[in-house]
Short mmCIF file of C-alpha atoms and ligand atoms in Angstrom, two decimals:
data_model
loop_
_atom_site.label_atom_id
_atom_site.label_comp_id
_atom_site.label_asym_id
_atom_site.label_seq_id
_atom_site.Cartn_x
_atom_site.Cartn_y
_atom_site.Cartn_z
CA MET J 71 -6.29 1.79 9.65
CA ARG J 72 -3.79 4.14 8.08
CA LEU J 73 -0.35 4.44 9.67
CA GLY J 74 2.11 7.27 9.30
CA GLY J 75 5.68 7.09 8.02
CA CYS J 76 7.11 5.58 4.84
CA ASN J 77 10.57 4.41 3.81
CA LEU J 78 9.93 5.43 0.16
CA SER J 79 8.98 8.79 -1.35
CA CYS J 80 6.99 8.07 -4.51
CA ARG J 81 6.46 11.33 -6.37
CA TRP J 82 2.81 10.51 -7.23
CA CYS J 83 1.96 9.17 -3.76
CA ASP J 84 -1.73 9.72 -2.99
CA THR J 85 -1.18 9.70 0.78
CA PRO J 86 1.70 12.20 1.14
CA TYR J 87 0.21 13.42 4.42
CA THR J 88 1.53 10.20 6.00
CA TRP J 89 5.19 10.99 5.33
CA ASP J 90 5.98 14.07 3.20
CA TRP J 91 7.22 16.60 5.75
CA THR J 92 9.36 18.54 3.21
CA GLY J 93 7.12 18.83 0.11
CA ILE J 94 9.18 16.61 -2.20
CA GLY J 95 6.12 14.85 -3.69
CA ASP J 96 4.12 16.00 -6.72
CA THR J 97 1.77 18.07 -4.55
CA GLY J 98 4.70 20.19 -3.35
CA ARG J 99 3.01 20.49 0.02
CA ALA J 100 4.98 19.95 3.21
CA TYR J 101 2.70 18.33 5.77
CA VAL J 102 3.11 18.89 9.49
CA PRO J 103 3.74 15.71 11.51
CA HIS J 104 1.97 16.78 14.70
CA GLU J 105 -1.12 17.68 12.66
CA GLU J 106 -1.19 14.37 10.77
CA LEU J 107 0.07 11.76 13.25
CA HIS J 108 -1.86 10.82 16.37
CA PRO J 109 0.04 8.43 18.64
CA MET J 110 -2.18 6.29 20.86
CA PRO J 111 -1.91 3.05 22.86
CA TRP J 112 -2.72 -0.06 20.85
CA GLN J 113 -5.53 -0.93 23.25
CA GLU J 114 -7.28 2.32 22.28
CA VAL J 115 -6.80 1.55 18.59
CA TYR J 116 -8.27 -1.90 19.23
CA GLU J 117 -11.40 -0.46 20.82
CA ARG J 118 -11.88 2.05 18.00
CA LEU J 119 -11.48 -0.60 15.30
CA ARG J 120 -13.78 -3.06 17.07
CA ALA J 121 -16.48 -0.38 17.11
CA TYR J 122 -16.67 -0.56 13.30
CA ASP J 123 -17.98 -4.13 13.65
CA VAL J 124 -16.58 -5.31 10.28
CA PRO J 125 -15.07 -8.74 9.51
CA LEU J 126 -12.11 -7.55 7.40
CA MET J 127 -9.66 -4.84 8.44
CA VAL J 128 -6.94 -3.40 6.20
CA VAL J 129 -3.77 -1.86 7.59
CA SER J 130 -2.29 0.66 5.18
CA GLY J 131 0.07 3.61 5.22
CA GLY J 132 2.64 4.88 4.69
CA GLU J 133 4.52 1.61 5.10
CA PRO J 134 2.93 -0.47 7.88
CA LEU J 135 5.76 -3.01 8.05
CA SER J 136 8.09 -0.25 9.28
CA GLN J 137 6.13 -0.58 12.56
CA GLN J 138 5.45 -4.31 12.43
CA THR J 139 6.85 -5.17 15.85
CA ARG J 140 4.63 -2.58 17.54
CA LEU J 141 1.67 -3.77 15.47
CA LEU J 142 1.86 -7.37 16.67
CA PRO J 143 -0.15 -7.10 19.94
CA LEU J 144 -2.94 -5.20 18.16
CA LEU J 145 -3.15 -7.61 15.23
CA ARG J 146 -3.01 -10.66 17.49
CA ALA J 147 -5.89 -9.26 19.54
CA LEU J 148 -7.95 -8.49 16.43
CA THR J 149 -7.46 -11.93 14.87
CA ALA J 150 -8.22 -13.57 18.23
CA ALA J 151 -11.51 -11.60 18.20
CA GLY J 152 -12.33 -13.14 14.79
CA HIS J 153 -11.29 -10.38 12.39
CA ARG J 154 -9.44 -11.04 9.15
CA ILE J 155 -6.46 -8.72 8.64
CA GLU J 156 -4.73 -7.61 5.46
CA ILE J 157 -1.60 -5.45 5.43
CA GLU J 158 -0.76 -3.25 2.47
CA SER J 159 2.98 -2.92 1.91
CA ASN J 160 5.43 -1.56 -0.63
CA GLY J 161 7.35 -4.84 -0.38
CA THR J 162 10.65 -3.45 0.92
CA VAL J 163 10.53 -4.91 4.45
CA VAL J 164 10.79 -8.61 5.36
CA PRO J 165 7.64 -9.46 7.36
CA ARG J 166 8.02 -11.02 10.78
CA PRO J 167 6.83 -14.66 10.78
CA GLU J 168 4.49 -13.92 13.70
CA LEU J 169 2.29 -11.86 11.36
CA ALA J 170 1.60 -14.76 8.99
CA ALA J 171 1.24 -17.06 12.01
CA ALA J 172 -1.52 -14.74 13.25
CA GLY J 173 -3.31 -15.20 9.91
CA VAL J 174 -2.40 -11.82 8.39
CA ARG J 175 -2.38 -11.62 4.57
CA PHE J 176 -0.38 -9.18 2.47
CA ASN J 177 -1.26 -6.96 -0.48
CA VAL J 178 2.11 -5.88 -1.84
CA SER J 179 2.66 -2.99 -4.22
CA PRO J 180 6.27 -2.90 -5.48
CA LYS J 181 7.07 0.44 -7.07
CA LEU J 182 8.15 1.00 -10.69
CA SER J 183 10.72 3.52 -11.95
CA HIS J 184 8.06 6.21 -12.51
CA SER J 185 7.74 6.46 -8.71
CA GLY J 186 11.07 8.31 -8.70
CA ASP J 187 12.48 6.04 -5.97
CA ARG J 188 15.89 4.48 -6.67
CA GLU J 189 15.75 0.81 -7.68
CA GLU J 190 17.82 -0.38 -4.70
CA ARG J 191 15.34 1.29 -2.36
CA ARG J 192 12.10 0.16 -4.02
CA LEU J 193 13.04 -3.45 -4.95
CA VAL J 194 14.44 -5.46 -2.03
CA PRO J 195 14.90 -9.08 -3.19
CA GLU J 196 14.79 -10.74 0.24
CA ALA J 197 11.60 -8.88 1.20
CA LEU J 198 9.85 -9.71 -2.09
CA ALA J 199 10.89 -13.37 -1.81
CA ALA J 200 9.64 -13.62 1.78
CA LEU J 201 6.30 -12.03 0.90
CA ALA J 202 5.87 -14.14 -2.27
CA ALA J 203 6.41 -17.30 -0.21
CA LEU J 204 3.46 -16.57 2.09
CA PRO J 205 0.06 -18.02 1.24
CA GLY J 206 -2.48 -15.48 0.04
CA THR J 207 -0.06 -12.69 -0.90
CA ALA J 208 -1.12 -10.61 -3.92
CA PHE J 209 1.12 -8.20 -5.85
CA LYS J 210 -0.42 -5.00 -7.17
CA PHE J 211 1.48 -2.74 -9.55
CA VAL J 212 0.51 0.88 -10.17
CA CYS J 213 0.83 1.56 -13.92
CA ARG J 214 0.18 4.29 -16.46
CA THR J 215 1.31 2.93 -19.83
CA THR J 216 1.90 -0.39 -21.56
CA ALA J 217 5.65 0.26 -21.22
CA ASP J 218 5.11 -0.01 -17.46
CA LEU J 219 3.77 -3.53 -18.04
CA ASP J 220 7.12 -4.60 -19.51
CA GLU J 221 8.77 -3.34 -16.32
CA VAL J 222 6.27 -5.37 -14.28
CA ALA J 223 7.04 -8.48 -16.35
CA ALA J 224 10.76 -8.07 -15.62
CA ILE J 225 10.09 -7.79 -11.87
CA VAL J 226 7.82 -10.83 -11.94
CA ALA J 227 10.44 -12.86 -13.83
CA ARG J 228 13.19 -11.86 -11.39
CA HIS J 229 11.34 -11.96 -8.09
CA GLY J 230 8.40 -14.37 -8.61
CA THR J 231 5.88 -11.74 -7.56
CA THR J 232 2.60 -13.45 -8.45
CA PRO J 233 -0.37 -13.29 -8.64
CA VAL J 234 -0.18 -9.99 -10.53
CA TRP J 235 -2.78 -7.24 -10.27
CA ILE J 236 -2.48 -4.07 -12.36
CA MET J 237 -4.02 -0.86 -11.03
CA PRO J 238 -4.12 2.41 -12.99
CA GLU J 239 -2.33 5.36 -11.40
CA GLY J 240 -4.47 8.45 -10.79
CA ARG J 241 -5.84 10.77 -8.14
CA THR J 242 -8.90 11.85 -10.15
CA PRO J 243 -11.61 9.75 -11.84
CA ASP J 244 -10.45 11.08 -15.26
CA GLU J 245 -6.83 10.05 -14.72
CA VAL J 246 -7.85 6.61 -13.51
CA SER J 247 -10.21 6.07 -16.48
CA ARG J 248 -7.59 7.20 -18.98
CA HIS J 249 -4.89 4.91 -17.61
CA LEU J 250 -7.32 2.00 -17.20
CA ALA J 251 -8.36 2.27 -20.88
CA ALA J 252 -4.71 2.47 -22.00
CA LEU J 253 -3.76 -0.67 -20.03
CA GLY J 254 -6.80 -2.95 -20.29
CA ASP J 255 -6.17 -4.92 -23.49
CA ASP J 256 -2.50 -5.56 -22.72
CA VAL J 257 -3.21 -6.69 -19.17
CA ILE J 258 -5.83 -9.16 -20.40
CA ALA J 259 -3.48 -10.43 -23.13
CA ARG J 260 -0.79 -11.10 -20.51
CA GLY J 261 -3.24 -13.08 -18.37
CA TRP J 262 -2.95 -10.75 -15.38
CA ASN J 263 -5.66 -9.28 -13.18
CA LEU J 264 -6.92 -5.74 -13.74
CA THR J 265 -8.45 -3.54 -11.06
CA THR J 266 -9.61 0.03 -10.87
CA ARG J 267 -9.59 2.49 -7.94
CA MET J 268 -13.13 2.40 -6.58
CA HIS J 269 -12.49 5.03 -3.88
CA VAL J 270 -11.19 7.53 -6.48
CA ALA J 271 -14.19 6.89 -8.74
CA LEU J 272 -16.46 7.56 -5.78
CA TRP J 273 -14.70 10.33 -3.88
CA GLY J 274 -11.81 11.60 -6.02
CA ASP J 275 -8.88 12.82 -3.93
CA ARG J 276 -11.03 13.71 -0.91
CA ARG J 277 -9.70 12.42 2.40
CA GLY J 278 -11.89 10.41 4.75
CA VAL J 279 -12.22 11.10 8.46
S1 SF4 D 75 5.30 3.42 -0.84
FE1 SF4 D 75 3.12 3.98 -0.83
S2 SF4 D 75 2.88 5.36 0.95
FE2 SF4 D 75 5.08 5.20 0.53
S3 SF4 D 75 5.52 6.97 -0.77
FE3 SF4 D 75 5.12 5.22 -2.14
S4 SF4 D 75 2.90 5.32 -2.63
FE4 SF4 D 75 3.29 6.65 -0.82
#
């Protein structure tokens, strides 16, 4: 489930249609909110998600924790029905304890300087500490070069953001492959986890329905 709205504005964001209404991202395109956002009651969202009949559901964005209070009834209903829930977050919002109590896990992607977001916006110590303290949280950093890995190491040392996953930045299979090859040896040497972007390898920058 992809939610609209984000409190950051990463220049390379691959989902600018969730928040970029002025064209400040790399694409330069200004998206139109009423074309992209579709408000609906949570009960309707619940029925649509249940119809997929899958055990694991991922809530992404945008920044889902910006709407965490309104998400609670939906996520409680889904976990009560036996679904596992993971929330993807940029790590700038302290999660409400009710989310973890409902069994929600977090995949957190703090942003580096190449995102173009100011440091005080993209690194919020109390939010990172709260997320790192929850069982099952994973931290995923989007990187291009080995210099980015030094920046990751500094964040990990300061904020305790482990376990670390490194994902290559890229909106095309070529970009992802190039960055993955540039990062691989260093990531292994540092003892971190390396991942690729399966959806980009399969579908490039094409949007789903
Ligand atoms: S935090 Fe995520 S959704 Fe928000 S602008 Fe950055 S990459 Fe895009």
